[in-house]
Amino acid sequence: MIVFKLLVVYCFLSCFLRFSAAIDSITPSHSIRDGETLVSAGGTFELGFFSPGNSKGRYLGIWYRISTDAVVWVANRETPIPNRSGVLKVTNEGDIVVLSNTETIVWSSNTSSAAKSPVVQLLDSGNLLVRDGNDNDLENFLWQSFDYPCDTLLPGMKLGKNFVTGLECSLTSSKSTENPAQGEFLLRINPHGFPQLVAMKGDKITTRAGSWNGLRFTGHPGLMPNPIFNYEFVLNEKEVYYEFTLVNSSVISRLVLSSSGILGRFTWNDRTHGWELYSTSQVDQCENYAFCGAYATCNANSSPVCTCLEGFVSKSQKHWNSVDWSDGCVRRTQLECNDGDVFQKYTGLKLPDTSSSWFNMTMSLVECEGLCLKNCSCTAYSNLDIRGEGSGCLLWFNNLNDMRVYSHGGQDLYIRLASSENDIKKKRHSSKIKQAGIIVASAILVMGIIILGVISYVRKKKLRFKGKAIRRRKEDMELPIFDLMAIANATCNFSSSNKLGEGGFGSVYKGTLQEGHVVAVKRLSKNSGQGLNEFKNEVNLIAKLQHRNLVKLLGCCIEGNEKILIYEYMPNKSLDAFIFDHTRNTLLDWRIRIQIICGIARGLLYLHQDSRLRIIHRDLKASNILLDESMNPKISDFGLARTFGGDQIEANTNRIVGTYGYMSPEYAGHGQFSIKSDVFSFGVLVLEIVSGKRNQRFCHVNDHLNLNLLGHAWRLWIEDKAMELTDQSLGNMCTLSDQVLRCVHVGLLCVQQRPEDRPDMSSVVLMLSSEILLPKPNQPGFYMEKALPEAGSSSTEREACSANEITITLLKGR
Ligand SMILES: *[C@@H]1O[C@H](CO)[C@@H](O)[C@H](O)[C@H]1NC(C)=O
Ligand SMILES: *[C@@H]1O[C@H](CO)[C@@H](O)[C@H](O)[C@H]1NC(C)=O
Ligand SMILES: *[C@@H]1O[C@H](CO)[C@@H](O)[C@H](O)[C@H]1NC(C)=O
Ligand SMILES: *[C@@H]1O[C@H](CO)[C@@H](O)[C@H](O)[C@H]1NC(C)=O
Ligand SMILES: *[C@@H]1O[C@H](CO)[C@@H](O)[C@H](O)[C@H]1NC(C)=O
């Protein structure tokens, strides 16, 4: 009891002492040495000296107390102090100075007006103020760190420009996570013309969120009222700025410009005690500034992505056709100016670059059109504010650059065209009907001739080369069709010596066509209940999927019960033949492994998002990753689950296709599949590639828990020993530890238990290719095998863990 009382007293005293030690402000008679800190009154922020990552240099910075590596501001970002001799002081004039070795000034705030009795105070907003000690109104500050942001925008910080003082507030990226010095990227509100939010590299715009339309930035249709933060954009004679504030100050959120120029919003998750990526600036190609050049729109969901506006033609047909769109488009008919022009309305757009535009906040759209018509150099107009009926007037006086099409959330734009362009359109329409008649007639004639020719040619060929591989295009197939005979010949009648492997949907053989061309032949198992036409449709769709990281489908063969697919042949076989092989795994150095991981991620992203089909692979595993001669990974067997995986309902399937060890919990357990189940399999693959061990056969007994590879990786991760996961054949990886840890981290994020916690593939690609901060992973799904029977010998343990690696097809009762 006495001990208990003593404990209480001790706790009380130590808490009391800690509170009394934590101060939030200093005067010229105080200073803060390296090791001492200021803590804001509410305890949210702390100011002191720190070293980012593994670097040795000391910086004065402000960080969140709940997450001390989330540094939100750095004073001496360009001039680190080499040792712990740094001191923070405020001079009698009110300058904050950082001294090294107690005498050399490494940084100074250059406070403009002198104070009588200056106080430096760290506020609970994360703002560091210099104010006069006799004036308690915080608005009358003499200097504030919020005016000089680094790479982080905090709630209440204004990103923009003050026209009175000329002070501009912008975010600048850091060089890297270990070096807070100013990097290459800048996020600012460009005040020229109608102000717009842009990210820049040097003096070039890289991406443009665009102008404010009353609700959001025109290039950010996703910015919407939400439970976490409120936002506003202010534009008046005195200033222009964007600002966000927290809805509930216990849910913390911050915006960070990463060293690779990507803007990410992070939100603190109290439950997992980590930052979660709430949103990022998008990553599709249309986000690249003026990707399609002038007078063209970009649409990531169409092919090709760039299209000239109506009335415009590509400037250089040659470049345009070779998918170099940067030249953009030009008018088909020059403007006549003197009231000979009309306006064409476009909808669903991101408005073009406003850097040389003009605006008036009160004009109506009709007045706006009149004004544009009067000035020959005006090229387009639109409403300034789209709220309600719309108001205000925005005029463009230059080429229209950087537009894109949105399926929702886009805006109207009225573009000037020569009036003859309108007439031409009408004439074209009527003459089109006439022309169409002529075209159809001549097409029938030509087709007839071609068909006759083809028929006689095929007949002749067939007679001359009986049994030789004939590739012809049936009318209903866009894909070359191969003869069964030819395929049988090419594979020595599907002999076992030609067999390359056994996959989920049938066996794969190596085949040599008569021309000497080597192919991989997949003979699909005969148990699909699918009709011939559905099968043909599906194969035609699969054939359209083309990507560097997908195996190319060359043709197919359908005869009787046989359904065969012919793929390009990959000399290096599949990934599992390397990573799990004790001699061949030495061929995969870290550079190749990371290339393979990134390649698979891009291929999967294409299947999930970029292709028009949205394919879920459902059986992603090491043996389905083939390697070409330069060890580039190519995903195989994609799209087959769609054809063979049973019904097409998104959520549930009564037939489970997949491989133990790669299957996500919700899929194995409830047959629920989504793109997030593929993400899970991808995560397993990443951990396998890093560790060189199979998830399935891996066995690690720890505290009587039988951990698989995921469990083992998780255990190492939380014990901060993730580097121990790396394949021993990789040797010493110390110099690459950042990359390795990032891969393990991404892998663990992908195998999280809850599908909604897992990132999607576009985030994965982003996480792998940049240095953005990653959220903390939660415990993986399926990290434990069943508990072992008591006191098993080591051999039975191994048996309990291992299982064969054949794709399973389970029938589940409904
Ligand atoms: C810190 O470094 C400076 C020069 O780099 C040196 O003069 C000084 O003695 C060092 N101080 C400490 C405490 O190591
Ligand atoms: C303060 O002024 C000095 C000298 O003019 C300059 O080098 C330094 O960058 C300024 N510091 C800040 C924070 O503006
Ligand atoms: C803010 O969030 C905390 C914790 O989630 C909650 O207890 C509190 O009621 C919230 N406050 C408001 C004003 O919503
Ligand atoms: C905007 O237009 C209104 C109405 O036409 C006019 O009264 C006002 O002066 C204009 N403002 C500016 C800044 O041009
Ligand atoms: C047309 O607008 C441009 C840009 O605002 C301006 O420089 C020019 O003087 C205007 N021309 C006429 C005829 O008003």
Coordinates of C-alpha atoms in Angstrom, one line a residue, residues 301-303 544-545 606 609-614:
N301 CA -10.1 6.7 -70.3
S302 CA -10.1 7.0 -74.1
S303 CA -7.6 5.8 -76.7
K544 CA -6.8 -6.2 -77.0
L545 CA -4.9 -5.9 -73.7
Y606 CA -3.0 -1.6 -66.5
Q609 CA -7.4 0.7 -64.3
D610 CA -5.9 1.6 -67.6
S611 CA -7.2 -1.0 -69.9
R612 CA -10.8 -0.5 -70.9
L613 CA -11.9 -3.9 -69.4
R614 CA -10.9 -3.6 -65.7

